[in-house]
PDB file of C-alpha atoms in Angstrom:
ATOM      1  CA  ALA A   1      -4.315  16.375  -3.749  1.00  0.00           C
ATOM      2  CA  GLN A   2      -1.128  14.946  -2.343  1.00  0.00           C
ATOM      3  CA  SER A   3       0.997  12.843  -4.668  1.00  0.00           C
ATOM      4  CA  VAL A   4       4.366  11.156  -5.010  1.00  0.00           C
ATOM      5  CA  ALA A   5       6.428  10.228  -8.030  1.00  0.00           C
ATOM      6  CA  GLN A   6       9.075   7.579  -8.444  1.00  0.00           C
ATOM      7  CA  PRO A   7      11.103   8.565 -11.490  1.00  0.00           C
ATOM      8  CA  GLU A   8      12.859   5.222 -11.949  1.00  0.00           C
ATOM      9  CA  ASP A   9      11.011   2.043 -12.877  1.00  0.00           C
ATOM     10  CA  GLN A  10      14.102  -0.064 -12.277  1.00  0.00           C
ATOM     11  CA  VAL A  11      17.271   0.279 -10.226  1.00  0.00           C
ATOM     12  CA  ASN A  12      20.151  -2.192 -10.514  1.00  0.00           C
ATOM     13  CA  VAL A  13      23.016  -2.314  -8.047  1.00  0.00           C
ATOM     14  CA  ALA A  14      25.757  -4.764  -7.169  1.00  0.00           C
ATOM     15  CA  GLU A  15      25.724  -6.472  -3.806  1.00  0.00           C
ATOM     16  CA  GLY A  16      27.701  -4.498  -1.259  1.00  0.00           C
ATOM     17  CA  ASN A  17      27.277  -1.192  -3.067  1.00  0.00           C
ATOM     18  CA  PRO A  18      25.124   1.640  -1.727  1.00  0.00           C
ATOM     19  CA  LEU A  19      21.636   1.927  -3.151  1.00  0.00           C
ATOM     20  CA  THR A  20      19.247   4.836  -3.643  1.00  0.00           C
ATOM     21  CA  VAL A  21      15.606   4.645  -4.679  1.00  0.00           C
ATOM     22  CA  LYS A  22      14.211   8.055  -5.555  1.00  0.00           C
ATOM     23  CA  CYS A  23      10.912   9.651  -4.589  1.00  0.00           C
ATOM     24  CA  THR A  24       9.606  13.190  -5.021  1.00  0.00           C
ATOM     25  CA  TYR A  25       6.421  14.548  -3.521  1.00  0.00           C
ATOM     26  CA  SER A  26       3.829  17.226  -4.124  1.00  0.00           C
ATOM     27  CA  VAL A  27       1.769  18.244  -1.114  1.00  0.00           C
ATOM     28  CA  SER A  28      -0.013  21.149   0.428  1.00  0.00           C
ATOM     29  CA  GLY A  29       1.084  21.563   3.992  1.00  0.00           C
ATOM     30  CA  ASN A  30       3.436  19.298   5.880  1.00  0.00           C
ATOM     31  CA  PRO A  31       3.911  15.871   4.290  1.00  0.00           C
ATOM     32  CA  TYR A  32       3.616  12.513   5.997  1.00  0.00           C
ATOM     33  CA  LEU A  33       5.853  10.281   3.844  1.00  0.00           C
ATOM     34  CA  PHE A  34       6.291   6.519   3.907  1.00  0.00           C
ATOM     35  CA  TRP A  35       8.297   3.767   2.232  1.00  0.00           C
ATOM     36  CA  TYR A  36       6.984   0.238   1.732  1.00  0.00           C
ATOM     37  CA  VAL A  37       8.539  -2.873   0.188  1.00  0.00           C
ATOM     38  CA  GLN A  38       6.673  -5.628  -1.641  1.00  0.00           C
ATOM     39  CA  TYR A  39       8.067  -9.105  -2.177  1.00  0.00           C
ATOM     40  CA  PRO A  40       6.503 -11.463  -4.761  1.00  0.00           C
ATOM     41  CA  ASN A  41       3.050 -12.743  -3.780  1.00  0.00           C
ATOM     42  CA  ARG A  42       3.124 -10.824  -0.540  1.00  0.00           C
ATOM     43  CA  GLY A  43       1.545  -7.653   0.804  1.00  0.00           C
ATOM     44  CA  LEU A  44       3.345  -4.393   1.363  1.00  0.00           C
ATOM     45  CA  GLN A  45       5.675  -4.208   4.338  1.00  0.00           C
ATOM     46  CA  PHE A  46       6.260  -0.910   6.133  1.00  0.00           C
ATOM     47  CA  LEU A  47       9.899   0.235   6.104  1.00  0.00           C
ATOM     48  CA  LEU A  48       9.970   3.765   7.538  1.00  0.00           C
ATOM     49  CA  LYS A  49       8.194   7.086   7.716  1.00  0.00           C
ATOM     50  CA  TYR A  50       8.860  10.799   8.003  1.00  0.00           C
ATOM     51  CA  ILE A  51       6.449  12.847  10.061  1.00  0.00           C
ATOM     52  CA  THR A  52       8.528  15.660  11.530  1.00  0.00           C
ATOM     53  CA  GLY A  53      11.917  16.253  13.110  1.00  0.00           C
ATOM     54  CA  ASP A  54      15.225  14.864  11.939  1.00  0.00           C
ATOM     55  CA  ASN A  55      15.489  14.792   8.138  1.00  0.00           C
ATOM     56  CA  LEU A  56      17.285  11.432   8.211  1.00  0.00           C
ATOM     57  CA  VAL A  57      14.909   8.654   9.139  1.00  0.00           C
ATOM     58  CA  LYS A  58      16.069   5.143   9.986  1.00  0.00           C
ATOM     59  CA  GLY A  59      13.904   2.123   9.359  1.00  0.00           C
ATOM     60  CA  SER A  60      13.787  -1.637   9.077  1.00  0.00           C
ATOM     61  CA  TYR A  61      16.455  -3.893   7.501  1.00  0.00           C
ATOM     62  CA  GLY A  62      19.119  -1.168   7.524  1.00  0.00           C
ATOM     63  CA  PHE A  63      17.203   1.208   5.281  1.00  0.00           C
ATOM     64  CA  GLU A  64      17.092   4.950   5.823  1.00  0.00           C
ATOM     65  CA  ALA A  65      15.537   7.866   3.996  1.00  0.00           C
ATOM     66  CA  GLU A  66      16.413  11.513   3.704  1.00  0.00           C
ATOM     67  CA  PHE A  67      13.689  14.132   3.707  1.00  0.00           C
ATOM     68  CA  ASN A  68      14.665  17.210   1.671  1.00  0.00           C
ATOM     69  CA  LYS A  69      12.110  19.991   1.802  1.00  0.00           C
ATOM     70  CA  SER A  70      13.799  22.286  -0.711  1.00  0.00           C
ATOM     71  CA  GLN A  71      13.987  19.524  -3.308  1.00  0.00           C
ATOM     72  CA  THR A  72      10.655  17.969  -2.268  1.00  0.00           C
ATOM     73  CA  SER A  73      12.330  14.575  -2.157  1.00  0.00           C
ATOM     74  CA  PHE A  74      12.311  11.558   0.130  1.00  0.00           C
ATOM     75  CA  HIS A  75      14.912   9.151  -1.253  1.00  0.00           C
ATOM     76  CA  LEU A  76      15.363   5.689   0.218  1.00  0.00           C
ATOM     77  CA  LYS A  77      18.950   4.624   0.879  1.00  0.00           C
ATOM     78  CA  LYS A  78      21.004   1.744   2.171  1.00  0.00           C
ATOM     79  CA  PRO A  79      24.792   1.824   2.622  1.00  0.00           C
ATOM     80  CA  SER A  80      25.399  -1.766   1.495  1.00  0.00           C
ATOM     81  CA  ALA A  81      22.865  -3.646  -0.643  1.00  0.00           C
ATOM     82  CA  LEU A  82      22.025  -7.315  -0.177  1.00  0.00           C
ATOM     83  CA  VAL A  83      20.699  -9.699  -2.812  1.00  0.00           C
ATOM     84  CA  SER A  84      17.715 -10.241  -0.523  1.00  0.00           C
ATOM     85  CA  ASP A  85      16.830  -6.524  -0.867  1.00  0.00           C
ATOM     86  CA  SER A  86      15.650  -7.248  -4.419  1.00  0.00           C
ATOM     87  CA  ALA A  87      11.957  -6.325  -4.420  1.00  0.00           C
ATOM     88  CA  LEU A  88       9.429  -3.687  -5.437  1.00  0.00           C
ATOM     89  CA  TYR A  89       9.621  -0.444  -3.441  1.00  0.00           C
ATOM     90  CA  PHE A  90       6.808   2.055  -3.055  1.00  0.00           C
ATOM     91  CA  CYS A  91       6.913   5.601  -1.796  1.00  0.00           C
ATOM     92  CA  ALA A  92       3.648   6.931  -0.353  1.00  0.00           C
ATOM     93  CA  VAL A  93       2.183  10.115   1.071  1.00  0.00           C
ATOM     94  CA  ARG A  94      -0.732  10.406   3.444  1.00  0.00           C
ATOM     95  CA  ASP A  95      -3.658  12.218   1.792  1.00  0.00           C
ATOM     96  CA  THR A  96      -6.247  12.926   4.500  1.00  0.00           C
ATOM     97  CA  LEU A  97      -7.299   9.344   5.265  1.00  0.00           C
ATOM     98  CA  ALA A  98      -5.781   7.299   2.435  1.00  0.00           C
ATOM     99  CA  MET A  99      -2.255   6.636   1.272  1.00  0.00           C
ATOM    100  CA  ARG A 100      -1.279   7.785  -2.213  1.00  0.00           C
ATOM    101  CA  PHE A 101       1.369   5.533  -3.672  1.00  0.00           C
ATOM    102  CA  GLY A 102       3.921   5.978  -6.401  1.00  0.00           C
ATOM    103  CA  ALA A 103       4.083   3.517  -9.275  1.00  0.00           C
ATOM    104  CA  GLY A 104       6.922   1.627  -7.645  1.00  0.00           C
ATOM    105  CA  THR A 105      10.595   0.996  -8.358  1.00  0.00           C
ATOM    106  CA  ARG A 106      11.912  -2.507  -8.929  1.00  0.00           C
ATOM    107  CA  LEU A 107      15.244  -2.930  -7.192  1.00  0.00           C
ATOM    108  CA  THR A 108      17.543  -5.701  -8.378  1.00  0.00           C
ATOM    109  CA  VAL A 109      20.691  -6.433  -6.417  1.00  0.00           C
ATOM    110  CA  LYS A 110      23.123  -8.625  -8.304  1.00  0.00           C
ATOM    111  CA  PRO A 111      25.690 -10.839  -6.570  1.00  0.00           C
TER     112      PRO A 111
ATOM    113  CA  ASP B   1       0.428 -14.533  13.374  1.00  0.00           C
ATOM    114  CA  THR B   2      -1.236 -11.297  14.477  1.00  0.00           C
ATOM    115  CA  GLY B   3      -0.948  -9.454  11.170  1.00  0.00           C
ATOM    116  CA  VAL B   4      -3.657  -8.594   8.669  1.00  0.00           C
ATOM    117  CA  SER B   5      -5.125 -11.658   6.977  1.00  0.00           C
ATOM    118  CA  GLN B   6      -7.128 -11.907   3.772  1.00  0.00           C
ATOM    119  CA  ASN B   7      -9.171 -14.715   2.258  1.00  0.00           C
ATOM    120  CA  PRO B   8      -9.163 -16.140  -0.269  1.00  0.00           C
ATOM    121  CA  ARG B   9      -5.650 -15.534  -1.559  1.00  0.00           C
ATOM    122  CA  HIS B  10      -6.674 -16.255  -5.128  1.00  0.00           C
ATOM    123  CA  LYS B  11     -10.052 -16.162  -6.860  1.00  0.00           C
ATOM    124  CA  ILE B  12     -10.828 -17.034 -10.448  1.00  0.00           C
ATOM    125  CA  THR B  13     -14.330 -16.222 -11.608  1.00  0.00           C
ATOM    126  CA  LYS B  14     -16.262 -15.862 -14.818  1.00  0.00           C
ATOM    127  CA  ARG B  15     -17.438 -12.502 -16.038  1.00  0.00           C
ATOM    128  CA  GLY B  16     -20.796 -11.598 -14.582  1.00  0.00           C
ATOM    129  CA  GLN B  17     -20.384 -13.576 -11.367  1.00  0.00           C
ATOM    130  CA  ASN B  18     -20.317 -12.030  -7.902  1.00  0.00           C
ATOM    131  CA  VAL B  19     -17.302 -12.393  -5.624  1.00  0.00           C
ATOM    132  CA  THR B  20     -16.683 -11.564  -1.973  1.00  0.00           C
ATOM    133  CA  PHE B  21     -13.366 -11.101  -0.202  1.00  0.00           C
ATOM    134  CA  ARG B  22     -12.714 -11.020   3.518  1.00  0.00           C
ATOM    135  CA  CYS B  23     -10.174  -9.055   5.548  1.00  0.00           C
ATOM    136  CA  ASP B  24      -9.311  -9.559   9.213  1.00  0.00           C
ATOM    137  CA  PRO B  25      -7.341  -6.562  10.513  1.00  0.00           C
ATOM    138  CA  ILE B  26      -4.906  -6.401  13.390  1.00  0.00           C
ATOM    139  CA  SER B  27      -7.186  -6.757  16.396  1.00  0.00           C
ATOM    140  CA  GLU B  28      -6.456  -3.461  18.124  1.00  0.00           C
ATOM    141  CA  HIS B  29      -6.718  -1.396  14.927  1.00  0.00           C
ATOM    142  CA  ASN B  30      -9.994   0.433  14.420  1.00  0.00           C
ATOM    143  CA  ARG B  31      -9.108   1.835  10.981  1.00  0.00           C
ATOM    144  CA  LEU B  32      -9.439  -0.405   7.929  1.00  0.00           C
ATOM    145  CA  TYR B  33      -8.686   0.334   4.281  1.00  0.00           C
ATOM    146  CA  TRP B  34      -9.207  -1.406   0.941  1.00  0.00           C
ATOM    147  CA  TYR B  35      -6.895  -0.801  -2.010  1.00  0.00           C
ATOM    148  CA  ARG B  36      -6.665  -2.202  -5.528  1.00  0.00           C
ATOM    149  CA  GLN B  37      -3.348  -2.872  -7.234  1.00  0.00           C
ATOM    150  CA  THR B  38      -2.921  -3.632 -10.921  1.00  0.00           C
ATOM    151  CA  LEU B  39       0.249  -4.864 -12.573  1.00  0.00           C
ATOM    152  CA  GLY B  40       2.949  -2.235 -12.701  1.00  0.00           C
ATOM    153  CA  GLN B  41       1.074   0.214 -10.509  1.00  0.00           C
ATOM    154  CA  GLY B  42       1.017   1.199  -6.897  1.00  0.00           C
ATOM    155  CA  PRO B  43      -2.027   0.463  -4.756  1.00  0.00           C
ATOM    156  CA  GLU B  44      -5.041   2.717  -5.348  1.00  0.00           C
ATOM    157  CA  PHE B  45      -7.349   3.622  -2.494  1.00  0.00           C
ATOM    158  CA  LEU B  46     -10.883   2.234  -2.624  1.00  0.00           C
ATOM    159  CA  THR B  47     -12.525   2.800   0.736  1.00  0.00           C
ATOM    160  CA  TYR B  48     -11.957   3.430   4.451  1.00  0.00           C
ATOM    161  CA  PHE B  49     -13.675   2.362   7.661  1.00  0.00           C
ATOM    162  CA  GLN B  50     -13.348   3.763  11.137  1.00  0.00           C
ATOM    163  CA  ASN B  51     -14.841   1.081  13.342  1.00  0.00           C
ATOM    164  CA  GLU B  52     -18.022   0.041  11.507  1.00  0.00           C
ATOM    165  CA  ALA B  53     -18.546   3.363   9.733  1.00  0.00           C
ATOM    166  CA  GLN B  54     -17.527   3.667   6.084  1.00  0.00           C
ATOM    167  CA  LEU B  55     -16.194   7.223   6.001  1.00  0.00           C
ATOM    168  CA  GLU B  56     -14.634   7.586   2.575  1.00  0.00           C
ATOM    169  CA  LYS B  57     -15.071   6.000  -0.838  1.00  0.00           C
ATOM    170  CA  SER B  58     -12.987   6.526  -3.942  1.00  0.00           C
ATOM    171  CA  ARG B  59     -14.562   7.298  -7.292  1.00  0.00           C
ATOM    172  CA  LEU B  60     -12.949   4.006  -8.355  1.00  0.00           C
ATOM    173  CA  LEU B  61     -15.566   2.237  -6.269  1.00  0.00           C
ATOM    174  CA  SER B  62     -18.382   1.878  -8.772  1.00  0.00           C
ATOM    175  CA  ASP B  63     -21.890   0.868  -7.747  1.00  0.00           C
ATOM    176  CA  ARG B  64     -20.936  -2.758  -8.409  1.00  0.00           C
ATOM    177  CA  PHE B  65     -18.608  -2.620  -5.421  1.00  0.00           C
ATOM    178  CA  SER B  66     -19.774  -2.683  -1.830  1.00  0.00           C
ATOM    179  CA  ALA B  67     -17.858  -2.990   1.398  1.00  0.00           C
ATOM    180  CA  GLU B  68     -18.983  -3.654   4.936  1.00  0.00           C
ATOM    181  CA  ARG B  69     -17.422  -3.896   8.343  1.00  0.00           C
ATOM    182  CA  PRO B  70     -20.062  -5.233  10.717  1.00  0.00           C
ATOM    183  CA  LYS B  71     -19.305  -4.657  14.379  1.00  0.00           C
ATOM    184  CA  GLY B  72     -16.070  -2.936  13.463  1.00  0.00           C
ATOM    185  CA  SER B  73     -14.081  -6.149  13.200  1.00  0.00           C
ATOM    186  CA  PHE B  74     -13.534  -7.994   9.915  1.00  0.00           C
ATOM    187  CA  SER B  75     -14.514  -6.444   6.596  1.00  0.00           C
ATOM    188  CA  THR B  76     -15.874  -7.798   3.342  1.00  0.00           C
ATOM    189  CA  LEU B  77     -15.554  -6.397  -0.159  1.00  0.00           C
ATOM    190  CA  GLU B  78     -18.107  -7.612  -2.693  1.00  0.00           C
ATOM    191  CA  ILE B  79     -17.960  -7.112  -6.421  1.00  0.00           C
ATOM    192  CA  GLN B  80     -21.183  -7.781  -8.330  1.00  0.00           C
ATOM    193  CA  ARG B  81     -21.375  -8.645 -12.015  1.00  0.00           C
ATOM    194  CA  THR B  82     -17.614  -8.865 -12.340  1.00  0.00           C
ATOM    195  CA  GLU B  83     -15.899  -7.508 -15.447  1.00  0.00           C
ATOM    196  CA  GLN B  84     -12.499  -8.372 -16.878  1.00  0.00           C
ATOM    197  CA  GLY B  85     -11.288  -4.934 -15.828  1.00  0.00           C
ATOM    198  CA  ASP B  86     -11.842  -5.935 -12.220  1.00  0.00           C
ATOM    199  CA  SER B  87      -8.907  -8.346 -12.433  1.00  0.00           C
ATOM    200  CA  ALA B  88      -6.380  -7.048  -9.907  1.00  0.00           C
ATOM    201  CA  MET B  89      -4.874  -7.617  -6.488  1.00  0.00           C
ATOM    202  CA  TYR B  90      -7.184  -6.408  -3.725  1.00  0.00           C
ATOM    203  CA  LEU B  91      -5.285  -5.323  -0.635  1.00  0.00           C
ATOM    204  CA  CYS B  92      -6.582  -4.681   2.845  1.00  0.00           C
ATOM    205  CA  ALA B  93      -4.742  -2.611   5.425  1.00  0.00           C
ATOM    206  CA  SER B  94      -5.343  -1.528   8.991  1.00  0.00           C
ATOM    207  CA  SER B  95      -3.910   1.144  11.249  1.00  0.00           C
ATOM    208  CA  ALA B  96      -4.135   2.350  14.821  1.00  0.00           C
ATOM    209  CA  GLY B  97      -4.943   5.877  13.699  1.00  0.00           C
ATOM    210  CA  THR B  98      -4.734   8.279  10.812  1.00  0.00           C
ATOM    211  CA  GLY B  99      -2.214  10.996  10.035  1.00  0.00           C
ATOM    212  CA  GLU B 100       1.216   9.817  11.059  1.00  0.00           C
ATOM    213  CA  HIS B 101       0.203   6.227  11.671  1.00  0.00           C
ATOM    214  CA  GLU B 102       1.493   3.683   9.176  1.00  0.00           C
ATOM    215  CA  GLN B 103      -0.835   1.164   7.614  1.00  0.00           C
ATOM    216  CA  TYR B 104      -0.194  -2.566   7.833  1.00  0.00           C
ATOM    217  CA  PHE B 105      -1.137  -4.572   4.779  1.00  0.00           C
ATOM    218  CA  GLY B 106      -2.439  -8.073   4.305  1.00  0.00           C
ATOM    219  CA  PRO B 107      -1.122 -10.433   1.605  1.00  0.00           C
ATOM    220  CA  GLY B 108      -3.923  -9.523  -0.780  1.00  0.00           C
ATOM    221  CA  THR B 109      -6.530 -11.406  -2.805  1.00  0.00           C
ATOM    222  CA  ARG B 110      -5.686 -11.834  -6.471  1.00  0.00           C
ATOM    223  CA  LEU B 111      -8.832 -11.761  -8.600  1.00  0.00           C
ATOM    224  CA  THR B 112      -8.844 -13.076 -12.145  1.00  0.00           C
ATOM    225  CA  VAL B 113     -12.002 -12.553 -14.188  1.00  0.00           C
ATOM    226  CA  THR B 114     -12.195 -14.754 -17.281  1.00  0.00           C
TER     227      THR B 114
END
C-alpha cells in the first residue's frame, strides 16, 4: 500500500525565515502526492499536488514543494514564513481511491 | 459558499446511542469520501462513493457504521450503538475525479461519546 511519513511532529521558525516541512513517501508505481493545511476547528485545505512533470510545484499562499524521486521525498517549502502560516500540515499520497495521510506536522511561526 | 458542508459541526452523545451525520459535497463532484481523524493523527479513510454507489469501505468501518448517498447527492454516515472509541472528527470530502484530482474537505463533525 502507498504511504507517507512526516518525520517531524513540530517545526518552529521565525517570521521572515524560510520554512521546510518534510515528507517522505513509499509507493509502488508513480506517486500522486498532495499537501494540505488544517487550521483550528476547520477542515483540510488543499495547498498543492505533484502528479508528473516539473519537480518543483507551486501552490497556494506562496507555498511550493519539491519532488525528489531518488530520495522519495516531497518537502513543503516557503521562502519567507508568516505568523499566519502557523497550522497543522499534512502530506498525503493517493492510494487507488483514497488518500493516505501522514500524521501531520505542527508549524509554529514566531514573530 | 459552494464548498463542502457538514452538519452538525459538533455532536455529544451517550454511549449506546445512534448518531447520524450529513455531508453536502461540491455540487459538480460525483466522488464523495468519509474520513475519521483522531487527535494527533492524520485523517483515515472510511468509505468512498461514486455517485450513489459505495465502491470501497475500509476495515475501520465496523458493522456499526453505515453510509449512504441516495441519488448521488448528499451523504449520511450513521454510527449505531456508539462507543467511547468512536469519539473523533468525521470529515467528508468530494472530488471531481480520482487519481490526480485533489479532494476538497468539509469542516468536519466532532463527535464526543460520553
